[in-house]
XYZ file of C-alpha atoms in Angstrom:
615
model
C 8.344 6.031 -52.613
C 6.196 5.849 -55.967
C 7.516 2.955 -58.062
C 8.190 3.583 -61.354
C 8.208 0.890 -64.040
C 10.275 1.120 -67.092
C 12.893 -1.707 -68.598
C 16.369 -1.146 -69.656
C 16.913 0.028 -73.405
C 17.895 -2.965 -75.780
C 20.941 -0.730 -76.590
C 22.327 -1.490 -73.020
C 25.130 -4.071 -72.983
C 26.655 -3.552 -69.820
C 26.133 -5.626 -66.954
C 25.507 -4.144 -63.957
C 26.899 -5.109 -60.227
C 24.609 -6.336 -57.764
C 23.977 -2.668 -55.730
C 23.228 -1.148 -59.193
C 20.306 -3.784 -60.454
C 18.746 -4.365 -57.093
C 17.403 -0.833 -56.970
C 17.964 0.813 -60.007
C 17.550 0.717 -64.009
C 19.129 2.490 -66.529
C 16.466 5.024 -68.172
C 17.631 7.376 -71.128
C 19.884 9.908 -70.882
C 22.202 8.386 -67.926
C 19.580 8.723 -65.365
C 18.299 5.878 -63.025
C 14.917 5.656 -61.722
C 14.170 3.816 -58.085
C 12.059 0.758 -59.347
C 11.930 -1.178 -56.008
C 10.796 -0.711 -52.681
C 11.162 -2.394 -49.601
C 7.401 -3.311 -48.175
C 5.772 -0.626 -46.020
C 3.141 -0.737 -43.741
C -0.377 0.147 -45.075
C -0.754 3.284 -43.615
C 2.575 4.707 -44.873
C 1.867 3.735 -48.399
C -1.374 5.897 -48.065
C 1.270 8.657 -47.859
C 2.199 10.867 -50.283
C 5.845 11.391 -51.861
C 7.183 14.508 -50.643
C 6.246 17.546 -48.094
C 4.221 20.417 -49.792
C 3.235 18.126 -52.367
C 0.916 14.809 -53.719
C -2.254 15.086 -54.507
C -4.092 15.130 -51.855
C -3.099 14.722 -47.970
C -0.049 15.727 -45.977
C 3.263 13.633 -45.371
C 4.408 13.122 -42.022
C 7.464 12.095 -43.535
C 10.236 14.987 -44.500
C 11.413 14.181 -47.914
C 14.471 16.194 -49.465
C 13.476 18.119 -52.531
C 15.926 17.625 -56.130
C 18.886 19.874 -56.363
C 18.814 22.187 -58.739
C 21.618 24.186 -60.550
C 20.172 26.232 -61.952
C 16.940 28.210 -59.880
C 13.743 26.626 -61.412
C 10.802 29.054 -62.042
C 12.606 32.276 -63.161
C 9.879 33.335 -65.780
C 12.483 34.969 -68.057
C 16.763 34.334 -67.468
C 19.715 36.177 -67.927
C 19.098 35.696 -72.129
C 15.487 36.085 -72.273
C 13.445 38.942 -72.035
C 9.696 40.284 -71.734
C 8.233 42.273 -74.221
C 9.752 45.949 -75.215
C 6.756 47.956 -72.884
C 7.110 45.265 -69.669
C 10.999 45.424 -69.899
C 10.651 49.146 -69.998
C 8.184 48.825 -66.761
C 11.057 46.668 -65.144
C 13.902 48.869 -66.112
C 12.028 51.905 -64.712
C 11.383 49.984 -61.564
C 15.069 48.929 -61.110
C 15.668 52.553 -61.632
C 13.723 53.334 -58.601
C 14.972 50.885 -56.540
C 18.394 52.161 -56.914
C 17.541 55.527 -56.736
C 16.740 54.953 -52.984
C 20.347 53.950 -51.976
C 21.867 57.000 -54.308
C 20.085 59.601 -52.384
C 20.922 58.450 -49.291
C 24.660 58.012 -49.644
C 24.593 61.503 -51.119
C 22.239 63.305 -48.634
C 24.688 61.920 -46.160
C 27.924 62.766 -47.329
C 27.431 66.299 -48.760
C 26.134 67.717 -45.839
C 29.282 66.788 -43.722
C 31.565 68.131 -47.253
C 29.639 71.500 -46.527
C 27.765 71.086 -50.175
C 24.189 72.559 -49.899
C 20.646 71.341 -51.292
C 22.217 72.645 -54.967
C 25.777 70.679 -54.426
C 23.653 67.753 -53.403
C 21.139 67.751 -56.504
C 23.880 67.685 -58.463
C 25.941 65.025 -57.111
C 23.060 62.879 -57.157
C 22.643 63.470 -60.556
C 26.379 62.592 -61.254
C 26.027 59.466 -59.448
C 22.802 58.498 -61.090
C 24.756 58.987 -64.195
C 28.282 56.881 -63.559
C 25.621 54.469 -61.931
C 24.414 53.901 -65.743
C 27.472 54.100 -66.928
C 29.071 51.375 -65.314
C 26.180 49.185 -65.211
C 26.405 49.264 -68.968
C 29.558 47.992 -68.803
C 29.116 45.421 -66.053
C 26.772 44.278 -68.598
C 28.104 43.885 -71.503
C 31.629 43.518 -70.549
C 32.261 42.152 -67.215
C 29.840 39.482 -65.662
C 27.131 39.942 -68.349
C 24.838 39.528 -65.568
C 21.791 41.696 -65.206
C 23.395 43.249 -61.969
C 23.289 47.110 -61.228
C 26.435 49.012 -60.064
C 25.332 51.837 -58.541
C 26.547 53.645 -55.152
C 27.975 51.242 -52.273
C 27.699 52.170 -48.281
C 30.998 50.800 -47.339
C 32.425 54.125 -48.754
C 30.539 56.879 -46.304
C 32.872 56.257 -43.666
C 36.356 56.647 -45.515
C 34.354 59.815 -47.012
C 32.875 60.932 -43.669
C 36.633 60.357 -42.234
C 38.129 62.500 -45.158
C 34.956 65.789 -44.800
C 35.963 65.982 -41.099
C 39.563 66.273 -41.415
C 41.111 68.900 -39.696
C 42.939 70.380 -42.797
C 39.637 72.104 -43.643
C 39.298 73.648 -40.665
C 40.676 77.119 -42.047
C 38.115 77.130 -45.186
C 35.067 79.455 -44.042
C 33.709 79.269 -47.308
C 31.587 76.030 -47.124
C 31.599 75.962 -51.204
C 35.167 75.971 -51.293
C 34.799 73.371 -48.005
C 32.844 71.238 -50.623
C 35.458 71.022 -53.322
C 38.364 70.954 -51.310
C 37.119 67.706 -49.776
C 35.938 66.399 -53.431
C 38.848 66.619 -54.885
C 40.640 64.650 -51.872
C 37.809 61.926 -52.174
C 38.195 61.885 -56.145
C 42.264 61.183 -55.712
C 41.124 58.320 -53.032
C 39.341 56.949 -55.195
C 41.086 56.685 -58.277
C 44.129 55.107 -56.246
C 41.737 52.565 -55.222
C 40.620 52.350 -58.370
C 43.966 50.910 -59.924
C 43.819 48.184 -56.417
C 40.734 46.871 -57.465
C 41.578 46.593 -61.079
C 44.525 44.831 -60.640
C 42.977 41.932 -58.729
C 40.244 41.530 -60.953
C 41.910 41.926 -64.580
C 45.168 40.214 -63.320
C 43.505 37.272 -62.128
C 44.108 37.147 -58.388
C 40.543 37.120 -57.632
C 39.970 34.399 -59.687
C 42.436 32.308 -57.298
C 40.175 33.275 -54.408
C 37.161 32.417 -56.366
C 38.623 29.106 -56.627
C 37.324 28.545 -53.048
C 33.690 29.808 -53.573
C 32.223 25.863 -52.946
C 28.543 25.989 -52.152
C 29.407 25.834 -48.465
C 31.651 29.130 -48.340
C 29.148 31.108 -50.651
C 26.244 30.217 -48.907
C 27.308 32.323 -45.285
C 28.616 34.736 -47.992
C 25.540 35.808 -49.911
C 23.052 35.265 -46.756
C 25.459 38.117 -44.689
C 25.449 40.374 -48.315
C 22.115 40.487 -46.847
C 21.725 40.746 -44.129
C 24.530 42.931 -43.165
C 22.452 45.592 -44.432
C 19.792 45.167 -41.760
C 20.304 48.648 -40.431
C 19.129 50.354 -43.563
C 15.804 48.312 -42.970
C 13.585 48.644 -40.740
C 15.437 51.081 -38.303
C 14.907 53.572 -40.748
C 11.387 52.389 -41.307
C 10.549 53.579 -38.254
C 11.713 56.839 -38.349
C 7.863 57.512 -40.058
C 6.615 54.297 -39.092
C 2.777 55.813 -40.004
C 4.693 55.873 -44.109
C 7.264 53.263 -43.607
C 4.575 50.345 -42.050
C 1.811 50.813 -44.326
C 4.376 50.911 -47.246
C 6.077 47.587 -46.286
C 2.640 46.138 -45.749
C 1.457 47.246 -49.598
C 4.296 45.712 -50.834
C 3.682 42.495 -49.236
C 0.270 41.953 -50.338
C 0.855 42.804 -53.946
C 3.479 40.787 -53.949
C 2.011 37.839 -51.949
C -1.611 37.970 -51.382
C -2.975 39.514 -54.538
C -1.284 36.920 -57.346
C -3.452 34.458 -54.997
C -6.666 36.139 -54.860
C -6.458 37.283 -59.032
C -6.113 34.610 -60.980
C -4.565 35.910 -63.974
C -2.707 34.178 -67.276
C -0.184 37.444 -66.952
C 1.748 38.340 -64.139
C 1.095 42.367 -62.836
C 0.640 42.382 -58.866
C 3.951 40.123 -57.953
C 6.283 41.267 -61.024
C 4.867 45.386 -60.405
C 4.490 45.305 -56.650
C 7.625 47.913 -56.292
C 5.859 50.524 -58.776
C 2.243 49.774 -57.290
C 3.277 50.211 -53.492
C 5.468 53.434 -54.458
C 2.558 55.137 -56.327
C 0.168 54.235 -53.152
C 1.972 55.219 -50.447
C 3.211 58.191 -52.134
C 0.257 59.620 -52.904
C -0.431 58.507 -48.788
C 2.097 60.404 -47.667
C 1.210 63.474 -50.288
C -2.169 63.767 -48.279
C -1.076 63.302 -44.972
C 1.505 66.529 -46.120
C -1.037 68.484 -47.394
C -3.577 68.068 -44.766
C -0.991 69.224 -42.438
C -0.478 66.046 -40.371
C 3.540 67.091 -39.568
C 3.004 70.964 -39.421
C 3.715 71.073 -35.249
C 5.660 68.094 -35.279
C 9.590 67.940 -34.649
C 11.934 69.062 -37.827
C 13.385 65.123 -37.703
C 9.709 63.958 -38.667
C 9.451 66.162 -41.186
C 12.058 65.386 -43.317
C 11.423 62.122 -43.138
C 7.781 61.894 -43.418
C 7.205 64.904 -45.463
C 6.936 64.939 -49.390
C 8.645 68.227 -49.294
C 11.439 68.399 -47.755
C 14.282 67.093 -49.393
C 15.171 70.667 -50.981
C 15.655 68.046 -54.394
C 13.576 69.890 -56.792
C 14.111 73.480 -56.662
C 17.330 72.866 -56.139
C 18.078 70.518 -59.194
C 18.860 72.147 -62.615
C 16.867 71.178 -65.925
C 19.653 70.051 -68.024
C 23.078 69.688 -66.905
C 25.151 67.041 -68.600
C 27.921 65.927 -65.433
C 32.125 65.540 -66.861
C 35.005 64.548 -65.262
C 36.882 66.628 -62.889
C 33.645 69.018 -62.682
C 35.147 69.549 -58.927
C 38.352 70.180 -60.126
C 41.862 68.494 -60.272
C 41.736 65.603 -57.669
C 44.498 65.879 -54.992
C 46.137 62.638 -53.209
C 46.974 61.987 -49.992
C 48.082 58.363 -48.784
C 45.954 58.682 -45.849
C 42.591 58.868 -47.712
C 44.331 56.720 -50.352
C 45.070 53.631 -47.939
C 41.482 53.727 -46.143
C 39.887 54.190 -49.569
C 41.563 50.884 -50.936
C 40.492 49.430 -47.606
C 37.033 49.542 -48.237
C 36.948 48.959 -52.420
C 38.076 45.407 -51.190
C 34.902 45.651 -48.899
C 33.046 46.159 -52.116
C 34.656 43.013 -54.105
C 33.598 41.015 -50.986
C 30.136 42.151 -51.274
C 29.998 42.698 -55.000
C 30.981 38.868 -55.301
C 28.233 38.063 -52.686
C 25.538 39.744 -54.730
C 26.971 38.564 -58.316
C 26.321 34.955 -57.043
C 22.925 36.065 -55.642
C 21.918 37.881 -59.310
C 23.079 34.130 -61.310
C 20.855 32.647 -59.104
C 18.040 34.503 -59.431
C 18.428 34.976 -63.237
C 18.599 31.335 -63.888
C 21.831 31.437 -64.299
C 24.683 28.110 -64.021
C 27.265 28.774 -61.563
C 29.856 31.627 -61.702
C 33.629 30.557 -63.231
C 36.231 31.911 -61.648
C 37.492 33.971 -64.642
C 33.929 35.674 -64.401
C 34.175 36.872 -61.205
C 37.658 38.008 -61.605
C 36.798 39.885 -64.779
C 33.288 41.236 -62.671
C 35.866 42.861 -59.976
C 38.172 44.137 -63.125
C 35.137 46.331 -64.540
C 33.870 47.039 -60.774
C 37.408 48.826 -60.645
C 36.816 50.554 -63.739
C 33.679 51.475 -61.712
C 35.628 53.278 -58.364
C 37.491 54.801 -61.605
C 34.856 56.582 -62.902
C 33.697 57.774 -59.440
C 36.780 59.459 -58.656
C 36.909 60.875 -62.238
C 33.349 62.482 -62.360
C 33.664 63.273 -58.341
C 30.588 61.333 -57.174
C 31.800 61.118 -53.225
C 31.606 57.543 -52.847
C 32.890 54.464 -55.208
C 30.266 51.651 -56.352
C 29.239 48.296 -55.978
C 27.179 45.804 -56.958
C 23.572 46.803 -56.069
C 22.202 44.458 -53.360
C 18.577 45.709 -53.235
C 18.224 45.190 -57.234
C 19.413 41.472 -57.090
C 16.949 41.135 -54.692
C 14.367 42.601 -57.309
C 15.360 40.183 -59.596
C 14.132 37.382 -56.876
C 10.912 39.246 -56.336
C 9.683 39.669 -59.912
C 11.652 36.443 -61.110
C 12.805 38.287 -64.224
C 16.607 37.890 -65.007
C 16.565 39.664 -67.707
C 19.962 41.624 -68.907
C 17.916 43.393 -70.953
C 16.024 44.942 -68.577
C 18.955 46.198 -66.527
C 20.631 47.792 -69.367
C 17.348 49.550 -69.855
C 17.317 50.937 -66.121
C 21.149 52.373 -66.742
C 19.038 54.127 -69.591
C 17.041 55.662 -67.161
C 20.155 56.697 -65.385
C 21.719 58.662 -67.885
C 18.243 60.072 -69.193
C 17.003 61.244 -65.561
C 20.439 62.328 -64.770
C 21.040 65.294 -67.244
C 16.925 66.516 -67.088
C 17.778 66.841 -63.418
C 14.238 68.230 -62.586
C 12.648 65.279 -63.708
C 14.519 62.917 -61.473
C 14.781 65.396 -58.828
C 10.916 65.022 -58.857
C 11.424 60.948 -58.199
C 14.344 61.298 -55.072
C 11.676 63.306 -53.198
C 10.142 59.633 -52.323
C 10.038 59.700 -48.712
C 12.865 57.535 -47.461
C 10.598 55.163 -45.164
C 9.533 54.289 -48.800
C 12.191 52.949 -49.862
C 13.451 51.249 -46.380
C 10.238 49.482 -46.502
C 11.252 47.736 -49.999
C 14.435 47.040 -48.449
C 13.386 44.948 -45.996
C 11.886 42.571 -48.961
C 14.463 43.030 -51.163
C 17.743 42.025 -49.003
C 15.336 39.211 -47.408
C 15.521 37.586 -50.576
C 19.324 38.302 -51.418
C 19.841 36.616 -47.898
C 16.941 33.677 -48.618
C 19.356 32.868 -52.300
C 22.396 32.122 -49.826
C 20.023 30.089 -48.136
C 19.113 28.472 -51.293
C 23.119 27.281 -51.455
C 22.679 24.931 -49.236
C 20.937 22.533 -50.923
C 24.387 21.836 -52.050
C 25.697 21.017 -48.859
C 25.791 18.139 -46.505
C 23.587 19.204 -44.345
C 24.332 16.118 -41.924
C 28.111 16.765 -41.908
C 28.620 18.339 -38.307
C 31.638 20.357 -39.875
C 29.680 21.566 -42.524
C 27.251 22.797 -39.616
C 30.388 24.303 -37.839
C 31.336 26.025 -40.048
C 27.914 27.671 -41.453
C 27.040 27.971 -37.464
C 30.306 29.587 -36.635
C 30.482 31.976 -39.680
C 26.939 33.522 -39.389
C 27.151 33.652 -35.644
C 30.275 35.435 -35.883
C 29.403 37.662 -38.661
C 26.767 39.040 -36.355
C 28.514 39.179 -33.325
C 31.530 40.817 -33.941
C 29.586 44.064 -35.393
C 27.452 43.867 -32.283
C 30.156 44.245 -30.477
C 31.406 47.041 -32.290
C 27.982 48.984 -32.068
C 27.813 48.441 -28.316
C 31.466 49.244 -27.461
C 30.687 52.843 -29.424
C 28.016 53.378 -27.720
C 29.321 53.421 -24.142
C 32.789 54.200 -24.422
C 32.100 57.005 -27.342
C 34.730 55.548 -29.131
C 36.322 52.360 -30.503
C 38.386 49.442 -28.928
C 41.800 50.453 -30.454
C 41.535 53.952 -28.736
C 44.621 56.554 -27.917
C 45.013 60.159 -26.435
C 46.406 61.612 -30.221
C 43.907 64.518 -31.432
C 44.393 63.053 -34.607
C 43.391 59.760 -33.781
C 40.452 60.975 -31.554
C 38.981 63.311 -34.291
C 38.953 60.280 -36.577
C 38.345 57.235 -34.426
C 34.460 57.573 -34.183
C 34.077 58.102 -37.668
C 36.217 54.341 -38.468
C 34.627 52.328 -35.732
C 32.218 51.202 -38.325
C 34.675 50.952 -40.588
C 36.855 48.418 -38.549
C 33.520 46.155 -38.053
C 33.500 45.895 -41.560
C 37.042 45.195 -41.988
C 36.269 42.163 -39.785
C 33.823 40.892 -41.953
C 35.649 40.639 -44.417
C 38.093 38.616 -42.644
C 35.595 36.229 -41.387
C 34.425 36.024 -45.263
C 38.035 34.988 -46.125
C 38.015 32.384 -43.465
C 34.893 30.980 -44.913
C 36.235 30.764 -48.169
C 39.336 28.855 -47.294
C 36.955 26.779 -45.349
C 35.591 26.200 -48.751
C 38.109 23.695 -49.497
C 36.399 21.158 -46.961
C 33.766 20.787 -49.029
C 34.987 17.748 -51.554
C 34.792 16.161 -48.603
C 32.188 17.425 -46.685
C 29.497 18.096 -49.017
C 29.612 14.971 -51.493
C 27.129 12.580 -51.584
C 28.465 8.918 -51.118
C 26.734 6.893 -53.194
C 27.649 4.232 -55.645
C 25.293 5.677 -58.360
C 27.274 8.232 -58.606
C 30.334 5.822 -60.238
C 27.831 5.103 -63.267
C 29.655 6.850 -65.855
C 33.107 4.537 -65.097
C 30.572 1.279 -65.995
C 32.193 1.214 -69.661
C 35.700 1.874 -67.706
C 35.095 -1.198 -65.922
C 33.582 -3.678 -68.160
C 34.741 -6.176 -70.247
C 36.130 -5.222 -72.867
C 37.022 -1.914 -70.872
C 36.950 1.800 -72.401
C 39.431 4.890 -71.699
C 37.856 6.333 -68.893
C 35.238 9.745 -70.158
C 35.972 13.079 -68.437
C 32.992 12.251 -66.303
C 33.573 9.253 -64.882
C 37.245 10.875 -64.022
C 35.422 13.863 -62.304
C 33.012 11.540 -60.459
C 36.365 8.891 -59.204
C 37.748 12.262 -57.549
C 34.475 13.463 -56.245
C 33.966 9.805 -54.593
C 37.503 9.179 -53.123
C 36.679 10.134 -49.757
C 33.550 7.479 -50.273
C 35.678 4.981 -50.883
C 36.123 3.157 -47.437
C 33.005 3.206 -46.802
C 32.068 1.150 -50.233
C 34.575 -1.320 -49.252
C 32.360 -2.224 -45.809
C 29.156 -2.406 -48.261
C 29.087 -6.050 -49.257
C 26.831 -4.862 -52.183
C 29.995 -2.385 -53.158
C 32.311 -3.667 -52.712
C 32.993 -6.230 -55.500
C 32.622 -2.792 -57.455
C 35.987 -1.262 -55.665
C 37.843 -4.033 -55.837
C 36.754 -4.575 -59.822
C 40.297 -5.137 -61.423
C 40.317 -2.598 -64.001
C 39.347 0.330 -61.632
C 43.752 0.862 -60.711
C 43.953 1.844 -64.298
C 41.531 3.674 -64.095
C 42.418 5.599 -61.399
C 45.691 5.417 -62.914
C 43.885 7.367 -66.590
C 42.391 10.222 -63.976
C 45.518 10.744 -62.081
C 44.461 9.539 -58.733
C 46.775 6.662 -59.021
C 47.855 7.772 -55.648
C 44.749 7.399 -53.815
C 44.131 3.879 -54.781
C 43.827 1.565 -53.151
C 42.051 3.547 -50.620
C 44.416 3.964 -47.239
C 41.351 3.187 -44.475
């Protein structure tokens, strides 16, 4: 290791133990810089410090990298801003990254409802524009982060369950088939609404969030990820010859280009969404218009075709979306229960990618009142979206905290500027009609980048785990294995029986079954993320770092004439307890444990109890 030279300050009084002086000195500002080394051979000292880095030459060493609280090279946080035209170009590229997921929930549900290219236009629009409403108030009174609340998957299959009900079966009118099943989805949701509100405002998620250690959020944020694998490249492929060459843009403006362009001002990397949209659209325009899909199968054509989404004739050129447009909701504790079920699906993964957005916008870690108040507004979301009659409820958006990772701004400006774009787009519904024609290949292709990086910021957690604890590996092991597994199994029991494990011969049950099978998987996820967090109390033990140097802030609680113990020498005694054994086997430490004046205090920090150590 480099030595460093530097001498104590003369304002430094305090005498040191032996394992303190041998290795370390005090610098300024309570830090303590390695200033001896034992003798290494010549041809180590020739290497450099650390993998990835030095000056010249690689280490054949692996050397651990500094923690860091808060993400380091975020070029503008959750506080700071770009200038007003490049927050405009990020807002407008937020915009269009949750556009993708809006269209999608909506083309899928209103078809089954019995809505039409016009009843889909418009509740595409009226998601757009609760999307911008509750992202406004995410932002500026729940988490404050720059997260985006827009339309959640976790809702189709309660909705799907709901459109294919049997009670609808004497409707011929498919209009009237469309509201009827609205208005039952609206009442759903607001119940579930009230659920969701009441463990966020009344502070029961905050006693969960209690448990989020680095070691339970870590397996948390990396599934928020990629749980959503399906949505990737599976759907890629359905116009892999679109999908491909868009995923491959994105990846070299991204990576390749900031490289090969030395520039003082980020474009390629922070624009790469809006520059590999514009190409590949205009792509798949001319393969379109040169006829490229005319013979081929109807399934290829709507998904490679620029035309086909019926968006833009159908879409009206101003129409301002109210509540109860549908109607007066109707409520049926059926819908009501399965609703609730999967809001709490949403707080799971809502918390997942609030923790993922702090990172990425620079942020220090989440208190639990912030989360709990995040899930309060996130119910005044579902509210909204059974007011206005969107279909589905919200959530946090995954794909746009993964934006925030790609372009490294964290900007809450920026965000509030996209629900801007929302609300503008969504009452001149031609214009943004125009913009959900984006073939959907598109838009799977940036979602292969964009939840890779919400998983690769759980990833980043773990720098604040004990990586050599083999039940901090059990437990990351076991609850990413599982994660997987379970909805594997799931996907392959549907498959070949046709329907799911808890099967019976009721008509009922068998009309509805299929549609929940999917539903249950998820249902087990969030179980396993409950077990993780719970596991989350392991980590005072399992995740601290036992080292002495870590006691330096209880030297003036120690010396002679000793000093009330500070608040962080207290919080550094508990973090250390389980360390304590092992200091009394270090001859170097301990003379430092068994220092008089450290039973009082213990005694001040009210871990009189746990001294003397019981080995």
């Amino acid at each position: 290791m480099v030595t460093v030279k530097t001498s104590p300050p003369r304002t430094a009084s305090l005498s040191l133990p032996s394992f303190f002086t041998s290795s370390y000195t005090f610098h300024s500002h309570n830090t303590y810089i390695q200033t001896q080394t034992p003798p290494q051979p010549e041809a180590t000292q020739k290497k450099t410090m650390a993998a990835g880095g030095g000056n010249s030459g690689k280490s054949d060493d692996f050397q651990p990298f500094p923690v860091k609280d808060q993400l380091p090279g975020v070029d503008f946080c959750v506080c700071t801003s770009p200038s007003w035209p490049e927050s405009i170009l990020h807002g407008f590229q937020h915009y269009l990254v949750m556009l993708g997921t809006t269209v999608i929930v909506s083309s899928t549900i209103v078809p089954l409802m019995g809505g039409g290219n016009t009843e889909k236009a418009e509740v595409i629009n009226t998601l757009l524009f609760v999307s911008g409403l509750n992202t406004l108030l995410q932002t500026f009174f729940g988490t404050r982060l720059p997260v985006v609340i827009g339309g959640s998957y976790v809702f189709i299959i309660p909705t799907v369950s709901i459109a294919l009900s049997s009670r609808y079966s004497f409707l011929a009118d498919p209009n009237e088939r469309f509201k009827e099943s609205m208005r039952d989805v609206q009442g759903a949701l607001i119940v579930a609404s009230f659920f969701t509100m009441t463990i966020g405002f009344f502070g029961f998620w905050r006693v969960f969030a209690r448990f989020f250690s680095p070691l339970a959020a870590a397996p948390l944020v990396i599934l928020t990820g990629l749980g959503l694998y399906s949505h990737g490249f599976p759907q890629l492929a359905r116009c892999v010859e679109v999908g491909l060459p868009a995923l491959i843009a994105l990846i070299f403006f991204s990576q390749y280009i900031p490289h090969l362009i030395k520039s003082n001002r980020a474009i390629f990397d922070r624009f790469a969404i809006l520059f590999s949209i514009v190409v590949i659209w205009v792509y798949a325009e001319i393969l379109t218009a040169s006829g490229a899909y005319d013979n081929s199968v109807s399934k290829t054509q709507f998904s490679c075709r620029t035309d086909r989404s019926g968006l833009t004739s159908a879409a009206s050129w101003i129409r301002v979306p109210y509540p109860l447009q549908w109607g007066r909701p109707s409520f049926h504790a059926g819908d009501a229960v399965s609703v609730i079920a999967a809001s709490f699906v949403a707080i799971i993964e809502s918390t997942g990618t609030f923790i993922a957005a702090s990172r990425y916008a620079s942020a220090t870690p989440i208190p639990p009142s912030v989360h709990s108040r995040g899930v309060g507004w996130l119910g005044v979301a579902i509210l909204l979206n059974g007011l206005f009659g969107t279909g589905t409820g919200s959530t946090a958006s995954v794909e746009n905290a993964g934006l925030l990772g790609l372009t490294r701004v964290g900007s809450r400006r920026v965000v509030q500027i996209s629900a801007l774009f929302m609300l503008f787009l969504s009452v001149f519904g031609k214009f943004g009609a125009i913009l959900a024609s984006i073939p959907l290949p598109i838009v799977a292709a940036l979602y292969c980048v964009l939840f890779a990086y919400v998983a690769s910021a759980g990833l980043g957690l773990l720098q604040f785990c004990n990586l050599n604890s083999f039940r901090t590996k059990f437990i990351l092991g076991f609850s990413l294995f599982i994660g997987l597994s379970i909805s594997q199994y799931f996907n392959e029991y549907l498959l070949v029986s046709g329907h799911g494990p808890v099967h019976t011969q009721s008509t009922w049950e068998e009309e509805k079954n299929m549609k929940r099978v999917s539903f249950v998987m998820i249902l087990c996820a969030v179980a396993l993320a409950a077990a993780v967090v719970f596991s989350g109390e392991t980590r005072s033990v399992e995740a601290v770092t036992c080292s002495p140097i870590e006691l330096i802030p209880c030297l003036p609680a120690i010396s002679t004439p000793p000093k009330p113990p500070s608040a962080a020498c207290c919080g550094k005694v508990k973090e250390q307890l389980p360390c304590f054994c092992g200091y009394l086997k270090d001859p170097s430490a301990k003379p430092f444990i068994d220092n008089p004046n450290i039973p009082k205090v213990a005694s001040s920090c009210g871990v009189a109890h746990a001294y003397p150590p019981k080995c």
